[in-house]
Amino acid sequence: MSTITDVPRTTDAARTLRADLVERAAALRPLIAANADATDRERAVPAGNIDALAQAGLLSLMRPARYGGLQTDFRTLLEVSREIGYACGSTAWLTSLLNANAWFVGLFPAQAQDDVWAHHPGARVAGVVTPSGTAHVVEGGYRVSGRWAPASGCTHADWAVLGVTRPDAEGTADAVGIVLAPMSELTVEDTWFVAGMRGTASNTLIGEDLFVPAHRFHSVPDAIEGRYATPFTDEALYRSPFVPTTALVLTGPQLGLAAAAVDLLITKAPQRRLTLTHYTVQAEAPTIQLAAAHAASHADSAQLHAYRAADDIDKAARTGEYPAYDTRARMRMDAGRAAVHAREAVRTVCSAQGASSFGDANPLQRIWRDIETGSRHAVLSPEVAAEVYGASLFGIRGTVSALV
């Protein structure tokens, strides 16, 4: 599908850079697609994929320019991860989340950002925002322990963003937060045994009594309301709304998976018979033509919803006007709808192609497993997003989830 909506007043330079980055991603598709089966089978994205992405600049989209990053916008991340997702869902997932976690770091105080990037500008960051750990206040910071999963990309990361609660601050507004810890202080436990997105190796991080200095803690309630700790308030990217952004970054890989499934149908249908019918090839059958139309429309609808949310996020960041609760609820709903439409596009193609869709040698079965898994991430949950959005339409706020 051709380019659709974009944020008003997006500069020509920004569009040129975005187009260049998408071209770089497209150039990597043959390599990443060739590794897709091995990525799935061996439950790990090959280092060669990660190195190629890094060399192309596609893992520095969200890193501040102060540390040599590209500091782009979320529409760009969406389009790049869609392009990678066309070739491999797991590799696209890591592309998106390693970038998204770099964005999280950009919200922290200057000293925390220096800790991560001052001496290693190429440092990559994984993370789990769910508050699965505890942070006890001590002199100068916190003692942190916990288990965090699923930590997508931790194999390729140097640092981790970890969700924590502060038991001694129970009941206060900032009792939930995220901390930054180096991967060298964490243990990785192999727990990612799943049907889809197998290559993400989203294993469990374990930390025992880690010391985290105070400047590496960020309050999540403050982040939800746009009160970020970064002193570099003129950097538009790090004014993006917290929860809508956290949900949206999960949709890019799914846009790519849906597009790949539709193209598989369009490519194969003129070459294959429709079993137990008189049609010479599938493409002549109205049932296949209708399936193609519905699948393509679902893929387009997924993209329309995701792009609208991305453009709203980027516009808010650019203007510095933090979106109100109801607007953020609609953005999260857009991300959820994008996931539903992308998943339906793939399901429609699988039904049209029949049982052969699930053959080991057919890439469609991997696409189907990946999108069925990825579209059910808790932050993306279309059902919870619908509850939040539906309540907000009646003026009811804050009763479903804090993550709005």
mmCIF file of C-alpha atoms in Angstrom:
data_model
loop_
_atom_site.group_PDB
_atom_site.id
_atom_site.type_symbol
_atom_site.label_atom_id
_atom_site.label_comp_id
_atom_site.label_asym_id
_atom_site.label_seq_id
_atom_site.Cartn_x
_atom_site.Cartn_y
_atom_site.Cartn_z
ATOM 1 C CA MET A 1 0.000 0.000 0.000
ATOM 2 C CA SER A 2 1.254 3.487 -0.770
ATOM 3 C CA THR A 3 2.078 6.088 1.858
ATOM 4 C CA ILE A 4 -0.973 7.470 3.586
ATOM 5 C CA THR A 5 -1.475 10.038 6.325
ATOM 6 C CA ASP A 6 1.452 11.897 7.783
ATOM 7 C CA VAL A 7 1.878 14.510 10.455
ATOM 8 C CA PRO A 8 1.215 18.005 9.095
ATOM 9 C CA ARG A 9 4.386 20.074 8.795
ATOM 10 C CA THR A 10 6.631 17.020 8.615
ATOM 11 C CA THR A 11 9.746 18.443 7.017
ATOM 12 C CA ASP A 12 11.121 17.314 3.692
ATOM 13 C CA ALA A 13 14.358 16.366 5.457
ATOM 14 C CA ALA A 14 12.477 14.098 7.858
ATOM 15 C CA ARG A 15 10.594 12.415 5.001
ATOM 16 C CA THR A 16 13.832 11.956 3.061
ATOM 17 C CA LEU A 17 15.543 10.369 6.061
ATOM 18 C CA ARG A 18 12.548 8.103 6.683
ATOM 19 C CA ALA A 19 12.485 6.965 3.071
ATOM 20 C CA ASP A 20 16.218 6.296 3.208
ATOM 21 C CA LEU A 21 15.889 4.208 6.373
ATOM 22 C CA VAL A 22 13.011 2.192 4.919
ATOM 23 C CA GLU A 23 15.130 1.543 1.825
ATOM 24 C CA ARG A 24 17.945 0.332 4.048
ATOM 25 C CA ALA A 25 15.501 -2.047 5.746
ATOM 26 C CA ALA A 26 14.225 -3.269 2.386
ATOM 27 C CA ALA A 27 17.794 -3.963 1.289
ATOM 28 C CA LEU A 28 18.208 -6.307 4.279
ATOM 29 C CA ARG A 29 15.075 -8.336 3.536
ATOM 30 C CA PRO A 30 16.820 -11.030 1.460
ATOM 31 C CA LEU A 31 19.346 -11.699 4.251
ATOM 32 C CA ILE A 32 16.748 -11.680 7.008
ATOM 33 C CA ALA A 33 14.258 -13.798 5.039
ATOM 34 C CA ALA A 34 16.980 -16.357 4.294
ATOM 35 C CA ASN A 35 17.603 -16.648 8.047
ATOM 36 C CA ALA A 36 13.940 -16.686 9.069
ATOM 37 C CA ASP A 37 13.516 -20.471 9.294
ATOM 38 C CA ALA A 38 16.733 -20.862 11.294
ATOM 39 C CA THR A 39 15.716 -17.963 13.540
ATOM 40 C CA ASP A 40 12.477 -19.780 14.326
ATOM 41 C CA ARG A 41 13.993 -23.249 14.625
ATOM 42 C CA GLU A 42 16.955 -22.229 16.784
ATOM 43 C CA ARG A 43 14.918 -19.793 18.930
ATOM 44 C CA ALA A 44 17.302 -16.907 18.346
ATOM 45 C CA VAL A 45 17.810 -14.062 15.907
ATOM 46 C CA PRO A 46 21.264 -14.634 14.387
ATOM 47 C CA ALA A 47 24.007 -12.197 15.309
ATOM 48 C CA GLY A 48 24.405 -11.572 11.574
ATOM 49 C CA ASN A 49 20.904 -10.072 11.421
ATOM 50 C CA ILE A 50 21.582 -7.819 14.397
ATOM 51 C CA ASP A 51 24.963 -6.725 13.033
ATOM 52 C CA ALA A 52 23.425 -5.890 9.648
ATOM 53 C CA LEU A 53 20.640 -3.892 11.285
ATOM 54 C CA ALA A 54 23.151 -2.000 13.423
ATOM 55 C CA GLN A 55 25.418 -1.245 10.485
ATOM 56 C CA ALA A 56 22.438 0.104 8.553
ATOM 57 C CA GLY A 57 21.634 2.428 11.458
ATOM 58 C CA LEU A 58 18.312 0.697 12.116
ATOM 59 C CA LEU A 59 18.993 0.087 15.814
ATOM 60 C CA SER A 60 19.730 3.750 16.514
ATOM 61 C CA LEU A 61 16.405 5.242 15.441
ATOM 62 C CA MET A 62 15.401 6.223 18.973
ATOM 63 C CA ARG A 63 18.826 6.999 20.458
ATOM 64 C CA PRO A 64 19.453 10.716 21.144
ATOM 65 C CA ALA A 65 21.513 12.530 18.521
ATOM 66 C CA ARG A 66 23.754 13.640 21.402
ATOM 67 C CA TYR A 67 25.092 10.070 21.434
ATOM 68 C CA GLY A 68 25.211 9.614 17.673
ATOM 69 C CA GLY A 69 21.672 8.301 17.314
ATOM 70 C CA LEU A 70 19.231 9.219 14.549
ATOM 71 C CA GLN A 71 16.543 10.476 16.983
ATOM 72 C CA THR A 72 13.800 10.023 14.381
ATOM 73 C CA ASP A 73 10.086 9.574 15.144
ATOM 74 C CA PHE A 74 7.616 6.753 15.718
ATOM 75 C CA ARG A 75 6.238 6.792 12.186
ATOM 76 C CA THR A 76 9.748 5.997 11.001
ATOM 77 C CA LEU A 77 10.139 3.167 13.530
ATOM 78 C CA LEU A 78 6.781 1.785 12.430
ATOM 79 C CA GLU A 79 7.700 1.784 8.743
ATOM 80 C CA VAL A 80 11.150 0.277 9.338
ATOM 81 C CA SER A 81 9.846 -2.523 11.570
ATOM 82 C CA ARG A 82 7.055 -3.223 9.044
ATOM 83 C CA GLU A 83 9.666 -3.644 6.347
ATOM 84 C CA ILE A 84 11.704 -6.042 8.491
ATOM 85 C CA GLY A 85 8.533 -7.860 9.582
ATOM 86 C CA TYR A 86 7.813 -8.713 5.971
ATOM 87 C CA ALA A 87 10.898 -10.941 6.089
ATOM 88 C CA CYS A 88 10.916 -12.193 9.703
ATOM 89 C CA GLY A 89 8.580 -11.461 12.606
ATOM 90 C CA SER A 90 11.142 -12.164 15.324
ATOM 91 C CA THR A 91 13.827 -9.944 13.807
ATOM 92 C CA ALA A 92 11.302 -7.147 13.366
ATOM 93 C CA TRP A 93 10.178 -7.549 16.963
ATOM 94 C CA LEU A 94 13.732 -7.060 18.212
ATOM 95 C CA THR A 95 14.263 -4.136 15.851
ATOM 96 C CA SER A 96 11.228 -2.423 17.285
ATOM 97 C CA LEU A 97 11.835 -3.204 20.954
ATOM 98 C CA LEU A 98 15.560 -2.476 21.056
ATOM 99 C CA ASN A 99 14.700 0.927 19.608
ATOM 100 C CA ALA A 100 11.754 1.427 21.962
ATOM 101 C CA ASN A 101 13.894 0.678 24.998
ATOM 102 C CA ALA A 102 16.438 3.241 23.809
ATOM 103 C CA TRP A 103 13.550 5.719 23.802
ATOM 104 C CA PHE A 104 12.817 4.797 27.435
ATOM 105 C CA VAL A 105 16.420 5.641 28.335
ATOM 106 C CA GLY A 106 15.971 9.031 26.676
ATOM 107 C CA LEU A 107 13.339 9.856 29.326
ATOM 108 C CA PHE A 108 15.788 9.426 32.232
ATOM 109 C CA PRO A 109 17.990 12.113 33.835
ATOM 110 C CA ALA A 110 21.161 13.119 32.005
ATOM 111 C CA GLN A 111 23.436 11.103 34.309
ATOM 112 C CA ALA A 112 21.487 7.894 33.603
ATOM 113 C CA GLN A 113 21.739 8.481 29.850
ATOM 114 C CA ASP A 114 25.460 9.059 30.245
ATOM 115 C CA ASP A 115 25.759 5.783 32.177
ATOM 116 C CA VAL A 116 24.360 3.919 29.171
ATOM 117 C CA TRP A 117 25.835 5.758 26.207
ATOM 118 C CA ALA A 118 28.645 8.174 27.177
ATOM 119 C CA HIS A 119 31.383 5.557 26.837
ATOM 120 C CA HIS A 120 29.534 3.151 24.530
ATOM 121 C CA PRO A 121 27.268 5.066 22.124
ATOM 122 C CA GLY A 122 26.222 1.845 20.404
ATOM 123 C CA ALA A 123 24.931 0.261 23.626
ATOM 124 C CA ARG A 124 21.612 -1.550 23.125
ATOM 125 C CA VAL A 125 18.831 -1.826 25.678
ATOM 126 C CA ALA A 126 16.250 -4.563 26.342
ATOM 127 C CA GLY A 127 13.552 -4.333 28.939
ATOM 128 C CA VAL A 128 10.417 -5.371 30.771
ATOM 129 C CA VAL A 129 8.258 -2.523 32.044
ATOM 130 C CA THR A 130 5.925 -4.805 34.048
ATOM 131 C CA PRO A 131 6.789 -4.167 37.737
ATOM 132 C CA SER A 132 8.070 -7.661 38.513
ATOM 133 C CA GLY A 133 10.854 -6.551 40.834
ATOM 134 C CA THR A 134 11.183 -4.679 44.113
ATOM 135 C CA ALA A 135 13.335 -1.624 44.801
ATOM 136 C CA HIS A 136 14.188 -0.994 48.460
ATOM 137 C CA VAL A 137 15.395 2.514 49.211
ATOM 138 C CA VAL A 138 18.979 2.691 50.508
ATOM 139 C CA GLU A 139 21.479 5.503 50.765
ATOM 140 C CA GLY A 140 22.166 6.850 47.295
ATOM 141 C CA GLY A 141 19.656 4.671 45.474
ATOM 142 C CA TYR A 142 17.956 1.297 45.637
ATOM 143 C CA ARG A 143 18.628 -2.399 46.202
ATOM 144 C CA VAL A 144 16.710 -4.171 43.432
ATOM 145 C CA SER A 145 15.723 -7.841 43.114
ATOM 146 C CA GLY A 146 13.302 -9.624 40.830
ATOM 147 C CA ARG A 147 12.526 -11.743 37.793
ATOM 148 C CA TRP A 148 11.474 -10.006 34.591
ATOM 149 C CA ALA A 149 9.925 -11.657 31.536
ATOM 150 C CA PRO A 150 9.546 -11.664 28.637
ATOM 151 C CA ALA A 151 12.747 -9.708 27.967
ATOM 152 C CA SER A 152 12.824 -9.551 24.177
ATOM 153 C CA GLY A 153 16.270 -8.834 22.785
ATOM 154 C CA CYS A 154 18.149 -9.396 26.034
ATOM 155 C CA THR A 155 20.671 -11.605 24.217
ATOM 156 C CA HIS A 156 21.748 -8.630 22.119
ATOM 157 C CA ALA A 157 21.524 -5.939 24.833
ATOM 158 C CA ASP A 158 24.030 -4.183 27.073
ATOM 159 C CA TRP A 159 21.493 -2.674 29.470
ATOM 160 C CA ALA A 160 17.969 -3.432 30.661
ATOM 161 C CA VAL A 161 14.939 -1.359 31.640
ATOM 162 C CA LEU A 162 13.227 -3.146 34.539
ATOM 163 C CA GLY A 163 9.831 -2.495 36.122
ATOM 164 C CA VAL A 164 9.828 -2.286 39.924
ATOM 165 C CA THR A 165 7.695 -1.394 42.906
ATOM 166 C CA ARG A 166 8.923 0.339 46.048
ATOM 167 C CA PRO A 167 7.348 -1.547 48.975
ATOM 168 C CA ASP A 168 8.214 1.135 51.479
ATOM 169 C CA ALA A 169 6.392 3.667 49.316
ATOM 170 C CA GLU A 170 3.196 1.633 49.040
ATOM 171 C CA GLY A 171 0.263 3.891 48.447
ATOM 172 C CA THR A 172 2.275 6.817 47.198
ATOM 173 C CA ALA A 173 2.050 8.065 43.649
ATOM 174 C CA ASP A 174 5.554 7.033 42.633
ATOM 175 C CA ALA A 175 5.599 3.526 44.136
ATOM 176 C CA VAL A 176 5.921 2.013 40.653
ATOM 177 C CA GLY A 177 8.857 2.790 38.427
ATOM 178 C CA ILE A 178 11.427 1.610 35.936
ATOM 179 C CA VAL A 179 15.140 1.303 36.660
ATOM 180 C CA LEU A 180 18.191 0.901 34.465
ATOM 181 C CA ALA A 181 20.670 -1.916 35.116
ATOM 182 C CA PRO A 182 23.606 -3.231 33.077
ATOM 183 C CA MET A 183 23.099 -6.691 31.612
ATOM 184 C CA SER A 184 26.422 -7.729 33.175
ATOM 185 C CA GLU A 185 24.696 -7.614 36.579
ATOM 186 C CA LEU A 186 21.731 -9.756 35.469
ATOM 187 C CA THR A 187 21.297 -13.465 34.800
ATOM 188 C CA VAL A 188 19.329 -14.747 31.808
ATOM 189 C CA GLU A 189 17.194 -17.862 32.321
ATOM 190 C CA ASP A 190 16.053 -19.753 29.211
ATOM 191 C CA THR A 191 12.266 -19.740 29.618
ATOM 192 C CA TRP A 192 10.972 -18.707 26.166
ATOM 193 C CA PHE A 193 9.326 -21.917 24.909
ATOM 194 C CA VAL A 194 6.442 -20.715 22.764
ATOM 195 C CA ALA A 195 4.636 -21.365 19.468
ATOM 196 C CA GLY A 196 5.334 -18.026 17.789
ATOM 197 C CA MET A 197 7.904 -15.235 17.829
ATOM 198 C CA ARG A 198 10.261 -17.986 18.929
ATOM 199 C CA GLY A 199 13.361 -16.203 17.633
ATOM 200 C CA THR A 200 12.889 -13.237 19.952
ATOM 201 C CA ALA A 201 14.399 -15.321 22.779
ATOM 202 C CA SER A 202 12.286 -13.324 25.179
ATOM 203 C CA ASN A 203 13.739 -15.029 28.216
ATOM 204 C CA THR A 204 13.668 -14.168 31.905
ATOM 205 C CA LEU A 205 16.065 -11.695 33.515
ATOM 206 C CA ILE A 206 17.021 -12.310 37.123
ATOM 207 C CA GLY A 207 18.508 -9.741 39.468
ATOM 208 C CA GLU A 208 19.537 -10.296 43.073
ATOM 209 C CA ASP A 209 20.150 -7.340 45.381
ATOM 210 C CA LEU A 210 21.495 -5.041 42.645
ATOM 211 C CA PHE A 211 22.504 -1.538 43.639
ATOM 212 C CA VAL A 212 20.790 0.992 41.356
ATOM 213 C CA PRO A 213 21.752 4.647 41.904
ATOM 214 C CA ALA A 214 18.874 7.059 42.450
ATOM 215 C CA HIS A 215 19.293 8.746 39.063
ATOM 216 C CA ARG A 216 18.487 5.438 37.341
ATOM 217 C CA PHE A 217 14.923 5.301 38.708
ATOM 218 C CA HIS A 218 11.991 6.847 36.818
ATOM 219 C CA SER A 219 8.481 7.050 38.208
ATOM 220 C CA VAL A 220 5.953 5.333 35.924
ATOM 221 C CA PRO A 221 2.977 7.447 37.079
ATOM 222 C CA ASP A 222 5.013 10.529 36.199
ATOM 223 C CA ALA A 223 5.862 9.034 32.807
ATOM 224 C CA ILE A 224 2.212 8.211 32.098
ATOM 225 C CA GLU A 225 1.385 11.886 32.592
ATOM 226 C CA GLY A 226 4.359 13.045 30.504
ATOM 227 C CA ARG A 227 6.472 14.262 33.412
ATOM 228 C CA TYR A 228 9.782 12.942 32.150
ATOM 229 C CA ALA A 229 13.095 13.332 33.955
ATOM 230 C CA THR A 230 15.191 14.240 30.919
ATOM 231 C CA PRO A 231 16.488 17.818 31.125
ATOM 232 C CA PHE A 232 16.672 17.999 27.324
ATOM 233 C CA THR A 233 13.112 19.206 26.911
ATOM 234 C CA ASP A 234 13.783 20.662 23.464
ATOM 235 C CA GLU A 235 14.207 17.138 22.058
ATOM 236 C CA ALA A 236 10.749 16.473 20.628
ATOM 237 C CA LEU A 237 11.060 12.672 20.433
ATOM 238 C CA TYR A 238 11.295 12.393 24.224
ATOM 239 C CA ARG A 239 8.029 14.267 24.699
ATOM 240 C CA SER A 240 6.030 11.429 23.067
ATOM 241 C CA PRO A 241 3.164 10.031 25.209
ATOM 242 C CA PHE A 242 4.348 7.051 27.264
ATOM 243 C CA VAL A 243 1.612 4.415 27.058
ATOM 244 C CA PRO A 244 0.417 4.961 23.461
ATOM 245 C CA THR A 245 4.036 4.744 22.373
ATOM 246 C CA THR A 246 4.638 1.566 24.391
ATOM 247 C CA ALA A 247 1.666 -0.109 22.677
ATOM 248 C CA LEU A 248 2.243 1.206 19.163
ATOM 249 C CA VAL A 249 5.819 -0.055 18.826
ATOM 250 C CA LEU A 250 4.470 -3.622 18.953
ATOM 251 C CA THR A 251 2.382 -3.199 15.796
ATOM 252 C CA GLY A 252 5.084 -2.556 13.182
ATOM 253 C CA PRO A 253 6.222 -6.197 12.947
ATOM 254 C CA GLN A 254 2.607 -7.294 12.583
ATOM 255 C CA LEU A 255 1.985 -4.915 9.690
ATOM 256 C CA GLY A 256 4.870 -6.600 7.919
ATOM 257 C CA LEU A 257 3.613 -10.106 8.671
ATOM 258 C CA ALA A 258 0.158 -9.239 7.333
ATOM 259 C CA ALA A 259 1.589 -7.739 4.148
ATOM 260 C CA ALA A 260 3.759 -10.807 3.597
ATOM 261 C CA ALA A 261 0.777 -13.143 3.999
ATOM 262 C CA VAL A 262 -1.332 -11.188 1.504
ATOM 263 C CA ASP A 263 1.495 -11.206 -1.027
ATOM 264 C CA LEU A 264 1.910 -14.968 -0.609
ATOM 265 C CA LEU A 265 -1.741 -15.443 -1.533
ATOM 266 C CA ILE A 266 -1.504 -13.124 -4.535
ATOM 267 C CA THR A 267 1.627 -14.916 -5.727
ATOM 268 C CA LYS A 268 0.473 -18.489 -5.225
ATOM 269 C CA ALA A 269 -3.194 -18.327 -6.234
ATOM 270 C CA PRO A 270 -2.504 -17.986 -9.998
ATOM 271 C CA GLN A 271 -0.229 -21.041 -9.850
ATOM 272 C CA ARG A 272 -2.223 -23.543 -7.809
ATOM 273 C CA ARG A 273 -5.408 -25.515 -8.371
ATOM 274 C CA LEU A 274 -8.332 -25.211 -5.983
ATOM 275 C CA THR A 275 -8.602 -28.760 -4.738
ATOM 276 C CA LEU A 276 -11.883 -30.621 -5.414
ATOM 277 C CA THR A 277 -13.260 -27.883 -7.747
ATOM 278 C CA HIS A 278 -13.389 -27.359 -11.524
ATOM 279 C CA TYR A 279 -11.272 -24.175 -11.368
ATOM 280 C CA THR A 280 -7.999 -24.428 -13.253
ATOM 281 C CA VAL A 281 -6.244 -22.121 -10.787
ATOM 282 C CA GLN A 282 -7.279 -20.602 -7.461
ATOM 283 C CA ALA A 283 -7.178 -17.037 -8.780
ATOM 284 C CA GLU A 284 -10.209 -17.785 -11.012
ATOM 285 C CA ALA A 285 -12.381 -18.734 -8.051
ATOM 286 C CA PRO A 286 -14.594 -15.997 -6.531
ATOM 287 C CA THR A 287 -13.987 -17.464 -3.082
ATOM 288 C CA ILE A 288 -10.257 -16.829 -3.452
ATOM 289 C CA GLN A 289 -10.801 -13.405 -4.996
ATOM 290 C CA LEU A 290 -12.995 -12.448 -2.044
ATOM 291 C CA ALA A 291 -10.431 -13.803 0.397
ATOM 292 C CA ALA A 292 -7.742 -11.716 -1.299
ATOM 293 C CA ALA A 293 -9.911 -8.606 -1.085
ATOM 294 C CA HIS A 294 -10.731 -9.149 2.585
ATOM 295 C CA ALA A 295 -7.155 -9.984 3.540
ATOM 296 C CA ALA A 296 -5.736 -6.960 1.708
ATOM 297 C CA SER A 297 -8.361 -4.713 3.268
ATOM 298 C CA HIS A 298 -7.554 -6.015 6.743
ATOM 299 C CA ALA A 299 -3.853 -5.349 6.136
ATOM 300 C CA ASP A 300 -4.668 -1.834 4.904
ATOM 301 C CA SER A 301 -6.929 -1.199 7.900
ATOM 302 C CA ALA A 302 -4.177 -2.320 10.271
ATOM 303 C CA GLN A 303 -1.809 0.117 8.655
ATOM 304 C CA LEU A 304 -4.325 2.972 8.701
ATOM 305 C CA HIS A 305 -4.945 2.563 12.432
ATOM 306 C CA ALA A 306 -1.252 2.230 13.265
ATOM 307 C CA TYR A 307 -0.233 5.192 11.122
ATOM 308 C CA ARG A 308 -2.940 7.389 12.641
ATOM 309 C CA ALA A 309 -1.680 6.587 16.127
ATOM 310 C CA ALA A 310 1.936 7.163 15.082
ATOM 311 C CA ASP A 311 1.082 10.486 13.502
ATOM 312 C CA ASP A 312 -0.838 11.601 16.599
ATOM 313 C CA ILE A 313 2.071 10.583 18.811
ATOM 314 C CA ASP A 314 4.613 12.395 16.648
ATOM 315 C CA LYS A 315 2.416 15.489 16.443
ATOM 316 C CA ALA A 316 2.061 15.606 20.234
ATOM 317 C CA ALA A 317 5.817 15.267 20.616
ATOM 318 C CA ARG A 318 6.493 18.000 18.102
ATOM 319 C CA THR A 319 4.035 20.498 19.564
ATOM 320 C CA GLY A 320 4.831 19.645 23.176
ATOM 321 C CA GLU A 321 1.107 19.322 23.952
ATOM 322 C CA TYR A 322 0.771 16.134 25.989
ATOM 323 C CA PRO A 323 -2.442 14.334 24.906
ATOM 324 C CA ALA A 324 -5.362 14.212 27.328
ATOM 325 C CA TYR A 325 -6.559 10.888 28.800
ATOM 326 C CA ASP A 326 -9.355 10.382 26.244
ATOM 327 C CA THR A 327 -7.009 10.986 23.335
ATOM 328 C CA ARG A 328 -4.466 8.555 24.748
ATOM 329 C CA ALA A 329 -7.238 5.968 25.177
ATOM 330 C CA ARG A 330 -8.090 6.308 21.493
ATOM 331 C CA MET A 331 -4.413 5.963 20.526
ATOM 332 C CA ARG A 332 -4.171 2.727 22.512
ATOM 333 C CA MET A 333 -7.394 1.556 20.834
ATOM 334 C CA ASP A 334 -5.832 2.277 17.436
ATOM 335 C CA ALA A 335 -2.845 0.098 18.285
ATOM 336 C CA GLY A 336 -5.143 -2.711 19.420
ATOM 337 C CA ARG A 337 -7.260 -2.490 16.266
ATOM 338 C CA ALA A 338 -4.130 -2.597 14.137
ATOM 339 C CA ALA A 339 -3.215 -5.887 15.813
ATOM 340 C CA VAL A 340 -6.687 -7.338 15.254
ATOM 341 C CA HIS A 341 -6.803 -6.379 11.575
ATOM 342 C CA ALA A 342 -3.280 -7.657 10.920
ATOM 343 C CA ARG A 343 -4.118 -10.972 12.583
ATOM 344 C CA GLU A 344 -7.342 -11.282 10.576
ATOM 345 C CA ALA A 345 -5.465 -10.652 7.341
ATOM 346 C CA VAL A 346 -3.196 -13.607 8.066
ATOM 347 C CA ARG A 347 -6.066 -15.842 9.198
ATOM 348 C CA THR A 348 -7.988 -15.059 6.011
ATOM 349 C CA VAL A 349 -5.020 -16.030 3.871
ATOM 350 C CA CYS A 350 -4.528 -19.257 5.831
ATOM 351 C CA SER A 351 -8.190 -20.202 5.345
ATOM 352 C CA ALA A 352 -8.002 -19.481 1.625
ATOM 353 C CA GLN A 353 -4.876 -21.566 1.226
ATOM 354 C CA GLY A 354 -6.290 -24.436 3.277
ATOM 355 C CA ALA A 355 -4.435 -27.080 5.241
ATOM 356 C CA SER A 356 -1.275 -26.594 3.222
ATOM 357 C CA SER A 357 -0.854 -23.243 4.982
ATOM 358 C CA PHE A 358 0.403 -25.144 7.994
ATOM 359 C CA GLY A 359 2.969 -27.328 6.293
ATOM 360 C CA ASP A 360 6.437 -27.126 7.784
ATOM 361 C CA ALA A 361 7.858 -25.968 4.448
ATOM 362 C CA ASN A 362 5.295 -23.200 4.006
ATOM 363 C CA PRO A 363 6.442 -19.809 5.436
ATOM 364 C CA LEU A 364 2.786 -19.009 6.056
ATOM 365 C CA GLN A 365 2.707 -21.288 9.101
ATOM 366 C CA ARG A 366 5.536 -19.306 10.724
ATOM 367 C CA ILE A 367 3.811 -16.017 9.888
ATOM 368 C CA TRP A 368 0.587 -17.357 11.414
ATOM 369 C CA ARG A 369 2.332 -18.514 14.610
ATOM 370 C CA ASP A 370 4.215 -15.234 14.927
ATOM 371 C CA ILE A 371 1.188 -12.988 14.545
ATOM 372 C CA GLU A 372 -1.027 -15.105 16.793
ATOM 373 C CA THR A 373 1.616 -14.731 19.505
ATOM 374 C CA GLY A 374 2.759 -11.151 18.953
ATOM 375 C CA SER A 375 -0.748 -9.707 18.721
ATOM 376 C CA ARG A 376 -1.494 -10.941 22.238
ATOM 377 C CA HIS A 377 1.133 -8.903 24.085
ATOM 378 C CA ALA A 378 -0.431 -7.555 27.292
ATOM 379 C CA VAL A 379 0.287 -3.885 26.555
ATOM 380 C CA LEU A 380 -1.262 -4.270 23.119
ATOM 381 C CA SER A 381 -4.319 -6.296 24.260
ATOM 382 C CA PRO A 382 -7.160 -5.205 21.962
ATOM 383 C CA GLU A 383 -9.725 -6.243 24.556
ATOM 384 C CA VAL A 384 -8.234 -4.151 27.359
ATOM 385 C CA ALA A 385 -7.700 -1.269 24.936
ATOM 386 C CA ALA A 386 -11.384 -1.470 23.993
ATOM 387 C CA GLU A 387 -12.419 -1.445 27.664
ATOM 388 C CA VAL A 388 -10.285 1.634 28.313
ATOM 389 C CA TYR A 389 -11.553 3.425 25.208
ATOM 390 C CA GLY A 390 -15.198 2.453 25.727
ATOM 391 C CA ALA A 391 -15.158 3.697 29.312
ATOM 392 C CA SER A 392 -13.492 6.943 28.280
ATOM 393 C CA LEU A 393 -16.272 7.609 25.745
ATOM 394 C CA PHE A 394 -18.654 7.729 28.710
ATOM 395 C CA GLY A 395 -16.362 9.974 30.711
ATOM 396 C CA ILE A 396 -15.219 7.090 32.942
ATOM 397 C CA ARG A 397 -11.474 7.206 33.457
ATOM 398 C CA GLY A 398 -8.911 5.187 35.369
ATOM 399 C CA THR A 399 -11.112 2.179 36.212
ATOM 400 C CA VAL A 400 -9.576 -0.391 33.857
ATOM 401 C CA SER A 401 -5.818 0.134 33.830
ATOM 402 C CA ALA A 402 -3.275 2.711 34.900
ATOM 403 C CA LEU A 403 -1.575 2.292 31.535
ATOM 404 C CA VAL A 404 -3.364 4.884 29.417
#
